[in-house]
Amino acid sequence: MVEALGNFAIVWLDPWLLFLTAAGTMAGIYIGAIPGLSVTMATSILISFTFKWPVNDALALIAGVFMGGVYGGSRTAILLNIPGAPSAIATAIEGYPMARRGEAGEAIGLTTVMSVFGGFIGILALALFAPVISDFAILFQSRDYLLLGLIGILLVGTLSGESFAKGAFAGALGVLIGMVGLDPMTAEGRFTFDTITLMGGIPYVAAMIGFFGVAEALVQLHNLGLPVVKQKIDRIIPRLSDVKKHFWLAMRSSGIGTVIGALPGTGGDIAALLAYDHAKRSTKNPEVPFGEGAKEGLVAPEAANNAAVGGAFIPMLTLGIPGDAVTAVIIGALFIHGLKPGPLLLVETPHLFWFVVGSLTLANVFLLIFGLTGIKVFTKIVECPRAILLPLIIVLSAVGTYAIQNNPVDIYWMLLFGVVGYFMKVYGFQVGPVILGVILGPMMDANYRRAMLGARGDVGTFLWDFVSHPISLVLSLAFVAMLLSQTPLWRLVTSRRHGPAT
Amino acid sequence: MSTQPGRKPGELVFALLCCGFGVVAFWQAFGISGFGGLTTPGVFPMLATGTMVVAGLFIIVGAARRGSERSGEGTMSRFMREVLPLRHCIMIALMLAYLVLLPQLGFVVASALFLFATFQYLWRRNPLLTLLLAGLSLGAIYVVFRIVFQVVLPQGTILGWTI
């Protein structure tokens, strides 16, 4: 316990780590706020620059960027009606009407306090539940990891995309990219076409930066000339009565955020929308109707999306399954630093776990400070035209990809993935499942083969194992339910139950 | 985005390409170890690429069912307007040129050229102002990444002396 506290406090006492967390949070707020820059994009580029650093330094910076970035999207949502990130879509619905009434300062203040509140709940859940889940996860067998990987990829594909087939395709494409190179078990080449370049595999940082950085920049190229609206800022510190009044809503929303964040594959964007929906249903008599600047509609999504940050770390650190796209990138960072996220992480490197908790908490404190200050300067900076932003993203992406292995081939991969990712985005594919596939593919392959070897290559025994062990049974049922819910049969049943569709 | 009335121009072609890519990849995966056993290196790649083929078929059916939007405009001109406008083609070409030149000219020269060209193309202001902006932003990137983060930047084979 004392040791845990010590590791928790490292980041609070070391001036350099304090600075990195502060800088990360500050940068995160701007990255999250500037439309066209996403936290996932920033983290993937950041990893390529920090992989030579000590792991603590890198994690402190990334924790700051993550926390700040999830919050930052709300600022532009309120001031400009452009959600800086998908997790701020609901915030824009209520925040922008407030800004139009001249209450932008108040909206930002309330958003900040509630984001920080949600953030703390998420971190608390991480600190309390991760060790419990980790103990439980030691009981997981290879087949359970295979199922978790499949569920994770499918969840991202179904919950955030427009079509199940597109999600499944994207996930499988990611697995394929992850398979390229020498097979870790038998050293046979897979998809290498007998070329040396492909034997080492396709670097997943190149895939990440391509799909999240370059592809997004190309998508943003469509909206070069969006108009800029000026805002005046007055009151920023929220009224205590407002905070008190919305306390329980914030509490419930944080709960929703933590759980959604902890589900493999779903992150802050879905958490925010669900919490917004919850606020809409549970608030009987809002002072201002929803859609016209209801404070409840600001509190719920903002508390939820920051709570999802702590939640997303739970499966990533305990099971090695990322909770959302950003943690999928962070898990890549941990691999680069030679760590193995999974049930043994808390046993083998408990200091790392408590360090993560500590730096997230610290980032949350900085969020409160930076969130309530510097808003005037902020409005000037987010007005930076995209015509300038986009070329800079490309340069940063290229340098970031190159920095990993100093290999020019990697940047061609990046461009290829960027262009493919652009077309995928245009035609309604999600790129999140691709990255999850790249990260989880090799893990699922190894676990599948281990499970099959355990069953001595007998398909009957292999399948029986999936239903004869309690943990596997629960996961198998979840997996089957997910598959069934995508079939026409399921839709028929639910529409019967709810009456004919209108 | 979820209630799209018609399919986007080129969507069906893209779906066919996806499925076709899946078939080729499956054939490659089959080539790894065939159907020899259940724990061979080729099994999981075959599962993944098989999923791609099946999902690809569903995507084709979905795209075909939605039907294209009927308008006076031809599919090709809509494709050029909505999916791949000239601006995108030029940007991708500039990016390709940048990535090809990067290892040869080195980071500083190649990035300076790329930033100047793209700023000028997208922003369309006075070239002097663009030059100044390109110089300033490149300087900032250089200081942050080369000096603070100590990242190794491409040096360039032709102009090796330009750091």
XYZ file of C-alpha atoms in Angstrom:
665
model
C 0.000 0.000 0.000
C 2.784 2.406 0.999
C 4.668 1.351 -2.081
C 1.623 2.030 -4.225
C 1.291 5.503 -2.718
C 4.963 6.126 -3.387
C 4.593 5.210 -7.041
C 1.422 7.232 -7.225
C 3.317 10.269 -5.955
C 6.384 10.001 -8.232
C 4.845 12.158 -10.887
C 3.722 14.748 -8.329
C 7.160 15.250 -6.831
C 9.503 15.163 -9.808
C 9.628 18.666 -11.343
C 10.368 17.340 -14.843
C 7.426 14.918 -14.762
C 5.219 17.683 -13.349
C 6.248 19.848 -16.257
C 5.627 17.094 -18.819
C 2.163 16.357 -17.460
C 1.304 20.051 -17.405
C 2.639 20.569 -20.926
C 0.789 17.476 -22.114
C -2.497 18.611 -20.610
C -2.106 22.090 -22.051
C -1.201 20.721 -25.493
C -4.033 18.195 -25.215
C -6.622 20.930 -24.655
C -5.506 22.693 -27.833
C -5.193 19.485 -29.832
C -8.647 18.394 -28.753
C -10.068 21.816 -29.448
C -8.643 22.433 -32.899
C -10.981 20.742 -35.364
C -8.952 18.458 -37.561
C -6.512 17.491 -34.851
C -7.588 14.473 -32.832
C -6.235 12.963 -29.644
C -5.672 9.656 -31.420
C -3.690 11.423 -34.125
C -1.642 13.335 -31.559
C -0.933 10.285 -29.389
C 0.189 8.196 -32.337
C 2.541 10.922 -33.524
C 3.709 11.511 -29.961
C 4.631 7.865 -29.471
C 7.006 8.013 -32.373
C 8.826 10.888 -30.721
C 8.899 9.561 -27.199
C 9.837 5.919 -27.703
C 13.422 6.580 -26.698
C 12.410 8.353 -23.504
C 12.177 6.680 -20.122
C 8.755 5.059 -19.891
C 7.626 7.336 -17.037
C 8.306 10.504 -19.016
C 6.460 9.201 -22.042
C 3.465 8.052 -19.993
C 3.207 11.341 -18.082
C 3.104 13.296 -21.328
C 0.614 10.922 -22.955
C -1.666 10.922 -19.891
C -1.750 14.719 -20.053
C -2.527 14.807 -23.757
C -5.259 12.181 -23.356
C -6.992 13.961 -20.450
C -6.652 17.412 -21.983
C -7.660 16.257 -25.443
C -10.897 14.602 -24.378
C -11.882 17.809 -22.617
C -10.582 20.211 -25.266
C -13.185 19.243 -27.842
C -15.857 20.895 -25.708
C -14.295 24.332 -26.067
C -14.692 24.648 -29.804
C -18.072 22.932 -29.522
C -19.275 25.714 -27.254
C -17.532 28.650 -28.910
C -17.769 27.762 -32.576
C -20.393 24.999 -32.752
C -17.693 22.766 -34.242
C -17.037 19.776 -31.984
C -13.247 19.616 -31.810
C -13.605 15.868 -31.335
C -16.457 13.366 -31.772
C -16.876 13.118 -28.000
C -18.009 16.754 -27.932
C -20.903 16.386 -30.382
C -23.512 16.412 -27.621
C -21.738 19.335 -25.963
C -22.169 21.410 -29.106
C -25.934 20.780 -29.122
C -26.355 22.536 -25.777
C -23.185 24.597 -25.487
C -23.449 26.611 -28.663
C -26.942 27.973 -27.933
C -25.564 29.097 -24.554
C -22.703 30.856 -26.293
C -25.145 32.575 -28.615
C -26.868 33.990 -25.569
C -23.491 35.324 -24.411
C -23.079 32.623 -21.751
C -20.022 31.005 -23.318
C -17.867 31.713 -20.264
C -20.349 30.102 -17.930
C -20.726 27.103 -20.223
C -16.967 26.611 -20.379
C -16.644 26.937 -16.604
C -19.342 24.377 -15.891
C -17.975 22.039 -18.559
C -14.506 22.232 -17.052
C -15.614 21.494 -13.505
C -17.787 18.592 -14.634
C -15.070 17.166 -16.889
C -12.650 17.184 -13.990
C -15.290 15.601 -11.752
C -15.918 12.855 -14.303
C -12.198 12.394 -14.739
C -11.737 11.730 -11.032
C -14.545 9.180 -10.946
C -12.990 7.328 -13.881
C -9.562 7.309 -12.238
C -11.046 6.151 -8.942
C -12.718 3.267 -10.746
C -9.416 2.426 -12.411
C -7.586 2.400 -9.078
C -10.272 0.312 -7.330
C -11.350 -2.161 -9.999
C -8.250 -2.770 -12.092
C -6.523 -4.824 -9.370
C -9.708 -6.882 -8.869
C -10.189 -7.482 -12.602
C -6.527 -8.261 -12.909
C -6.758 -11.006 -10.254
C -9.727 -12.394 -12.098
C -8.018 -12.106 -15.472
C -5.249 -14.477 -14.412
C -7.891 -17.214 -14.689
C -8.448 -16.357 -18.352
C -7.357 -19.005 -20.829
C -6.061 -18.519 -24.358
C -9.525 -19.001 -25.845
C -10.882 -16.252 -23.582
C -8.329 -13.818 -24.929
C -9.246 -14.837 -28.442
C -12.888 -14.086 -27.639
C -12.014 -10.782 -25.945
C -10.038 -9.702 -28.989
C -12.894 -10.615 -31.331
C -15.450 -8.869 -29.133
C -13.260 -5.774 -28.885
C -12.858 -5.431 -32.645
C -16.532 -6.157 -33.335
C -17.722 -3.675 -30.699
C -15.751 -0.868 -32.285
C -17.073 -1.857 -35.664
C -20.719 -2.082 -34.666
C -21.188 0.671 -32.118
C -19.391 3.420 -33.937
C -19.849 2.521 -37.580
C -22.799 2.564 -39.895
C -22.625 -1.052 -40.991
C -21.549 -4.275 -39.324
C -20.009 -5.654 -42.520
C -17.830 -2.565 -42.881
C -16.699 -2.848 -39.250
C -15.871 -6.530 -39.671
C -14.007 -5.830 -42.910
C -11.976 -3.051 -41.281
C -11.124 -5.255 -38.297
C -10.076 -8.156 -40.526
C -7.987 -5.813 -42.657
C -6.203 -4.717 -39.494
C -5.570 -8.342 -38.502
C -4.163 -8.968 -41.989
C -1.800 -5.981 -41.651
C -0.744 -7.294 -38.248
C -0.019 -10.757 -39.700
C 2.510 -9.556 -42.281
C 6.040 -10.655 -41.482
C 7.641 -13.688 -39.907
C 5.339 -15.902 -37.883
C 6.500 -15.594 -34.246
C 5.933 -19.331 -33.598
C 7.478 -21.000 -36.638
C 9.366 -18.106 -38.296
C 7.622 -18.837 -41.568
C 7.045 -15.779 -43.736
C 3.466 -14.576 -44.043
C 2.514 -12.211 -46.876
C 6.168 -11.290 -47.263
C 6.446 -12.070 -51.014
C 10.003 -13.121 -50.111
C 11.113 -9.535 -49.654
C 13.339 -8.554 -46.757
C 11.401 -5.325 -46.177
C 8.214 -7.185 -45.385
C 9.800 -9.823 -43.147
C 9.970 -7.445 -40.230
C 6.269 -6.765 -40.632
C 4.485 -3.506 -41.233
C 5.278 -1.092 -38.395
C 2.021 -0.388 -36.612
C 2.999 3.197 -35.870
C 3.060 3.809 -39.631
C -0.418 2.305 -39.854
C -1.679 4.381 -36.917
C -0.292 7.668 -38.208
C -1.497 6.872 -41.718
C -5.038 5.950 -40.737
C -5.502 8.591 -38.045
C -3.216 11.424 -39.179
C -2.921 11.514 -42.945
C -6.385 10.108 -43.681
C -8.027 12.597 -41.329
C -6.051 15.455 -42.863
C -7.339 14.435 -46.298
C -10.909 14.313 -44.989
C -10.465 17.769 -43.463
C -9.338 19.071 -46.833
C -13.036 19.101 -47.764
C -13.822 21.783 -45.191
C -11.088 24.314 -45.789
C -13.246 27.383 -45.718
C -15.493 27.044 -42.663
C -16.446 30.434 -41.250
C -15.075 31.648 -37.930
C -17.354 33.190 -35.278
C -16.067 35.637 -32.679
C -17.124 35.226 -29.039
C -16.994 37.344 -25.936
C -16.089 35.700 -22.665
C -17.165 36.990 -19.267
C -17.912 34.750 -16.279
C -15.869 31.571 -16.162
C -15.911 30.181 -12.620
C -19.267 28.368 -12.438
C -21.821 29.106 -9.720
C -21.633 26.766 -6.749
C -25.394 26.330 -6.931
C -25.071 25.040 -10.505
C -22.442 22.520 -9.497
C -24.511 21.347 -6.515
C -27.663 21.077 -8.532
C -26.086 18.857 -11.155
C -24.005 16.774 -8.755
C -26.039 13.571 -9.013
C -26.449 13.842 -12.742
C -22.677 14.226 -13.029
C -22.247 11.214 -10.756
C -24.551 9.002 -12.850
C -23.006 10.243 -16.098
C -19.534 9.501 -14.772
C -20.716 5.981 -13.969
C -21.993 5.556 -17.520
C -18.750 6.994 -18.863
C -16.559 4.679 -16.806
C -18.451 1.540 -17.823
C -18.621 2.479 -21.501
C -14.962 3.448 -21.423
C -14.080 0.115 -19.845
C -15.939 -1.916 -22.473
C -13.359 -2.928 -25.035
C -13.606 -0.788 -28.100
C -16.006 1.901 -26.961
C -14.708 5.243 -25.820
C -15.602 8.778 -24.895
C -17.695 9.576 -27.966
C -20.265 6.853 -27.305
C -20.147 7.486 -23.552
C -20.953 11.154 -24.146
C -23.917 10.413 -26.391
C -25.354 7.806 -24.015
C -24.963 10.156 -21.045
C -26.599 12.964 -22.999
C -29.500 10.662 -23.770
C -29.678 9.698 -20.096
C -29.751 13.374 -19.058
C -32.539 14.038 -21.529
C -34.648 11.172 -20.166
C -33.967 11.757 -16.480
C -34.392 15.550 -16.365
C -38.091 16.188 -15.965
C -38.249 19.974 -15.964
C -35.096 21.551 -17.369
C -34.797 25.332 -16.864
C -34.074 25.665 -20.545
C -35.395 23.053 -23.009
C -32.882 20.562 -24.400
C -31.377 21.716 -27.656
C -31.571 25.363 -26.638
C -28.778 25.409 -24.086
C -29.788 23.134 -21.208
C -27.007 22.886 -18.645
C -27.930 19.253 -17.939
C -27.046 18.524 -21.556
C -23.584 19.973 -20.986
C -22.885 18.326 -17.656
C -23.752 14.767 -18.665
C -21.651 14.260 -21.819
C -18.660 16.129 -20.432
C -18.577 14.216 -17.155
C -19.028 10.974 -19.086
C -16.343 11.465 -21.714
C -13.670 12.299 -19.171
C -14.773 9.428 -16.931
C -14.295 7.181 -19.952
C -10.559 7.965 -19.924
C -9.984 6.183 -16.612
C -12.395 3.476 -17.675
C -10.581 2.857 -20.955
C -7.368 2.138 -19.079
C -8.979 -0.702 -17.105
C -9.159 -3.374 -19.845
C -5.968 -2.069 -21.421
C -3.870 -2.509 -18.293
C -5.577 -5.636 -16.945
C -6.411 -7.653 -20.058
C -4.206 -6.082 -22.700
C -7.355 -5.187 -24.646
C -7.580 -1.475 -25.399
C -10.757 0.279 -24.266
C -10.816 2.712 -27.185
C -8.761 3.986 -30.100
C -6.462 6.139 -27.951
C -5.675 3.304 -25.539
C -5.069 1.102 -28.601
C -2.341 3.553 -29.508
C -1.067 3.738 -25.918
C -0.874 -0.054 -25.749
C 1.407 0.201 -28.781
C 3.561 2.610 -26.790
C 3.768 0.181 -23.878
C 4.881 -2.614 -26.231
C 7.561 -0.323 -27.642
C 8.791 0.299 -24.109
C 9.040 -3.452 -23.574
C 6.045 -3.770 -21.263
C 3.349 -6.392 -21.568
C -0.095 -5.046 -20.721
C -2.203 -7.905 -19.424
C -3.116 -9.657 -16.201
C 0.524 -9.959 -15.184
C 1.222 -6.243 -15.547
C -0.065 -5.515 -12.056
C 1.915 -8.415 -10.643
C 5.171 -7.812 -12.478
C 5.178 -4.030 -12.730
C 2.756 -2.675 -10.109
C 4.773 0.557 -9.972
C 3.789 1.257 -13.550
C 0.100 0.866 -12.790
C 0.220 3.267 -9.856
C 2.325 5.645 -11.881
C -0.364 5.723 -14.565
C -3.044 6.366 -11.943
C -0.899 9.130 -10.442
C -0.201 10.872 -13.710
C -3.844 10.707 -14.793
C -4.863 12.269 -11.479
C -2.260 14.980 -11.862
C -3.348 15.657 -15.440
C -6.883 16.034 -14.151
C -5.738 18.660 -11.631
C -3.943 20.563 -14.375
C -7.090 20.298 -16.441
C -8.957 22.253 -13.792
C -6.290 24.958 -13.752
C -5.878 25.304 -17.507
C -9.578 24.821 -18.138
C -10.519 27.888 -16.157
C -7.739 30.131 -17.461
C -6.411 31.415 -20.731
C -9.669 31.251 -22.635
C -9.098 34.591 -24.390
C -5.776 33.504 -25.885
C -7.415 30.221 -26.713
C -10.090 31.704 -28.936
C -7.362 33.357 -31.024
C -5.390 30.153 -31.530
C -8.250 27.876 -32.554
C -9.010 30.301 -35.351
C -5.879 29.024 -37.124
C -6.941 28.283 -40.718
C -6.951 24.660 -41.833
C -4.970 25.636 -44.918
C -2.014 26.069 -42.551
C -2.864 23.261 -40.163
C -3.121 20.449 -42.712
C 0.357 20.733 -44.269
C 1.796 20.862 -40.750
C -0.026 17.634 -39.836
C 1.506 15.959 -42.903
C 5.026 17.097 -41.994
C 4.609 15.958 -38.379
C 3.187 12.613 -39.519
C 6.097 12.026 -41.895
C 8.708 12.935 -39.294
C 6.941 10.854 -36.650
C 6.811 7.775 -38.851
C 10.415 8.182 -39.892
C 11.607 8.618 -36.302
C 10.553 5.095 -35.269
C 13.048 3.128 -37.344
C 14.745 5.786 -39.491
C 13.457 3.859 -42.454
C 12.088 5.766 -45.474
C 9.974 2.732 -46.460
C 7.792 3.322 -43.403
C 6.685 6.708 -44.649
C 5.486 5.169 -47.914
C 3.379 2.788 -45.847
C 2.061 5.794 -43.987
C 1.015 7.523 -47.210
C -0.552 4.342 -48.577
C -2.555 3.788 -45.385
C -3.456 7.461 -45.361
C -4.951 7.324 -48.849
C -6.691 3.981 -48.241
C -7.975 5.319 -44.907
C -9.300 8.413 -46.634
C -11.380 6.353 -49.065
C -12.550 4.121 -46.239
C -13.709 7.146 -44.243
C -15.447 8.669 -47.240
C -17.364 5.431 -47.881
C -18.485 5.066 -44.261
C -15.852 2.644 -42.924
C -14.412 3.194 -39.457
C -10.636 3.147 -39.208
C -10.631 2.408 -35.456
C -11.199 -1.356 -35.970
C -8.232 -1.472 -38.353
C -5.860 -0.262 -35.666
C -7.416 -2.573 -33.096
C -6.957 -5.406 -35.574
C -3.310 -4.539 -36.120
C -2.665 -4.484 -32.359
C -4.843 -7.442 -31.385
C -4.354 -9.610 -34.488
C -1.023 -11.193 -33.539
C -2.272 -11.689 -29.950
C -5.436 -13.406 -31.205
C -3.450 -15.578 -33.602
C -1.120 -16.761 -30.848
C -4.008 -17.432 -28.474
C -6.022 -19.268 -31.095
C -3.146 -21.587 -31.825
C -2.416 -22.122 -28.146
C -6.053 -22.955 -27.502
C -6.108 -25.309 -30.478
C -2.901 -26.990 -29.337
C -4.447 -27.334 -25.884
C -7.361 -29.147 -27.513
C -4.802 -31.309 -29.407
C -6.061 -30.050 -32.717
C -9.457 -31.618 -32.191
C -12.192 -29.239 -33.341
C -14.815 -30.866 -31.108
C -12.741 -30.444 -27.931
C -11.779 -26.942 -29.051
C -15.401 -25.880 -29.434
C -16.534 -27.728 -26.284
C -13.957 -25.738 -24.277
C -15.747 -22.549 -25.286
C -18.933 -23.588 -23.501
C -17.707 -25.852 -20.729
C -15.773 -23.267 -18.707
C -17.755 -20.504 -16.981
C -15.635 -17.524 -18.124
C -15.437 -18.819 -21.671
C -19.158 -19.508 -21.682
C -20.024 -15.946 -20.660
C -17.676 -14.504 -23.274
C -18.909 -16.906 -25.948
C -22.500 -15.954 -25.215
C -21.593 -12.260 -25.434
C -19.883 -12.870 -28.750
C -22.793 -14.859 -30.183
C -25.281 -12.239 -28.944
C -23.262 -9.549 -30.698
C -23.263 -11.480 -33.933
C -26.972 -12.281 -33.700
C -27.908 -8.683 -32.957
C -26.593 -7.811 -36.411
C -28.778 -10.278 -38.286
C -32.205 -9.495 -39.785
C -33.746 -12.122 -37.471
C -32.924 -10.057 -34.402
C -34.326 -6.888 -35.901
C -37.530 -8.751 -36.700
C -37.875 -9.942 -33.098
C -37.199 -6.521 -31.564
C -39.523 -4.720 -33.945
C -42.312 -7.189 -33.059
C -41.773 -6.512 -29.391
C -41.760 -2.735 -29.741
C -44.648 -2.738 -32.145
C -44.456 -1.932 -35.831
C -41.748 0.493 -36.783
C -42.973 3.958 -37.556
C -24.527 10.088 -41.672
C -26.515 6.942 -40.892
C -29.484 7.833 -43.057
C -27.853 8.171 -46.413
C -30.417 8.051 -49.153
C -28.217 6.964 -52.033
C -24.734 5.550 -52.356
C -21.803 7.794 -52.912
C -20.186 7.921 -56.330
C -17.610 5.171 -56.593
C -18.911 3.322 -53.543
C -19.816 0.200 -55.487
C -16.424 0.161 -57.185
C -14.726 0.561 -53.818
C -16.807 -2.297 -52.399
C -15.789 -4.497 -55.339
C -12.154 -3.536 -54.779
C -12.437 -4.403 -51.083
C -13.868 -7.809 -51.869
C -11.352 -8.385 -54.647
C -8.506 -7.478 -52.332
C -9.929 -9.940 -49.811
C -9.951 -12.732 -52.412
C -6.341 -12.053 -53.423
C -5.294 -11.878 -49.785
C -7.125 -15.143 -49.042
C -5.332 -16.829 -51.907
C -2.028 -15.552 -50.480
C -3.016 -16.757 -47.012
C -3.878 -20.170 -48.426
C -0.405 -20.227 -49.933
C 1.217 -19.991 -46.474
C 0.390 -23.489 -45.336
C -2.792 -24.561 -47.114
C -5.342 -26.629 -45.262
C -2.610 -28.817 -43.764
C -3.572 -28.432 -40.112
C -5.451 -26.353 -37.594
C -2.451 -24.844 -35.841
C -0.357 -23.904 -38.861
C 0.742 -20.293 -39.392
C -1.719 -19.935 -42.260
C -4.944 -20.668 -40.378
C -5.514 -17.322 -38.731
C -4.599 -15.299 -41.836
C -7.111 -17.433 -43.751
C -9.777 -16.707 -41.139
C -9.046 -12.977 -41.327
C -8.993 -12.798 -45.111
C -12.021 -15.085 -45.307
C -13.856 -12.597 -43.088
C -12.788 -9.860 -45.468
C -14.257 -11.732 -48.441
C -17.568 -12.466 -46.693
C -17.845 -8.929 -45.287
C -16.880 -7.592 -48.702
C -19.780 -9.497 -50.305
C -22.198 -8.001 -47.770
C -20.782 -4.532 -48.453
C -21.277 -4.998 -52.207
C -24.875 -6.140 -51.692
C -25.524 -3.220 -49.328
C -24.070 -0.687 -51.742
C -25.911 -2.155 -54.728
C -29.226 -2.157 -52.851
C -29.078 1.506 -51.960
C -28.916 2.532 -55.588
C -27.167 5.627 -56.833
C -28.707 9.058 -56.549
C -30.379 10.088 -59.729
C -29.266 13.496 -60.783
C -28.400 15.165 -64.031
C -24.725 14.871 -63.194
C -22.690 11.855 -64.308
C -21.141 9.531 -61.719
C -17.617 10.465 -62.747
C -18.123 14.191 -62.278
C -19.831 13.585 -58.916
C -16.902 11.378 -57.921
C -14.515 14.167 -58.848
C -16.552 16.654 -56.819
C -17.479 14.713 -53.690
C -14.799 12.070 -53.277
C -11.632 13.000 -55.091
C -11.600 16.672 -56.087
C -8.603 18.094 -57.904
C -7.429 19.608 -54.618
C -7.060 16.137 -53.086
C -5.199 14.801 -56.127
C -2.774 17.713 -56.014
C -2.264 17.352 -52.258
C -1.615 13.607 -52.564
C 0.825 14.277 -55.418
C 2.597 16.938 -53.343
C 2.761 14.531 -50.389
C 4.211 11.804 -52.579
C 6.792 14.235 -53.944
C 7.640 15.283 -50.382
C 8.093 11.707 -49.194
C 10.258 10.837 -52.198
C 12.425 13.924 -51.737
C 12.679 13.596 -47.957
C 15.424 10.952 -47.847
C 17.342 12.676 -50.633
C 17.142 16.357 -49.797
C 16.935 15.921 -46.057
C 14.247 17.057 -43.657
C 14.938 20.783 -43.666
C 15.021 21.385 -47.412
C 12.250 18.958 -48.332
C 9.902 20.212 -45.602
C 10.593 23.838 -46.483
C 9.664 23.155 -50.101
C 6.593 21.144 -49.128
C 5.302 23.668 -46.595
C 5.835 26.584 -48.961
C 4.129 24.806 -51.853
C 1.126 23.562 -49.831
C 0.617 26.810 -47.882
C 0.725 28.737 -51.117
C -1.652 26.319 -52.826
C -4.210 26.045 -50.012
C -3.951 29.465 -48.406
C -3.348 31.659 -51.497
C -1.787 34.728 -49.923
C 1.231 36.831 -50.770
C 4.178 34.470 -51.499
C 6.406 36.464 -49.142
C 3.968 35.950 -46.297
C 3.764 32.253 -47.134
C 7.545 32.021 -47.169
C 7.745 33.682 -43.772
C 5.080 31.368 -42.340
C 6.748 28.270 -43.785
C 10.080 29.386 -42.337
C 8.637 30.095 -38.904
C 6.694 26.865 -38.606
C 9.616 24.802 -39.865
C 11.866 26.530 -37.335
C 9.418 25.712 -34.555
C 9.172 22.048 -35.592
C 12.945 21.814 -35.859
C 13.546 23.296 -32.412
C 10.895 21.154 -30.739
C 11.755 17.841 -32.358
C 15.445 18.007 -33.225
C 16.670 20.019 -30.246
C 14.161 19.368 -27.439
C 13.017 15.818 -28.270
C 16.321 14.901 -29.997
C 14.576 13.039 -32.772
C 16.760 11.916 -35.637
C 15.465 13.645 -38.752
C 16.250 12.481 -42.297
C 19.575 13.963 -43.331
C 19.495 13.663 -47.082
C 21.901 11.898 -49.389
C 22.304 14.683 -51.934
C 22.544 17.571 -49.508
C 24.079 15.699 -46.605
C 25.442 18.856 -45.042
C 21.990 20.326 -44.408
C 21.624 18.810 -40.989
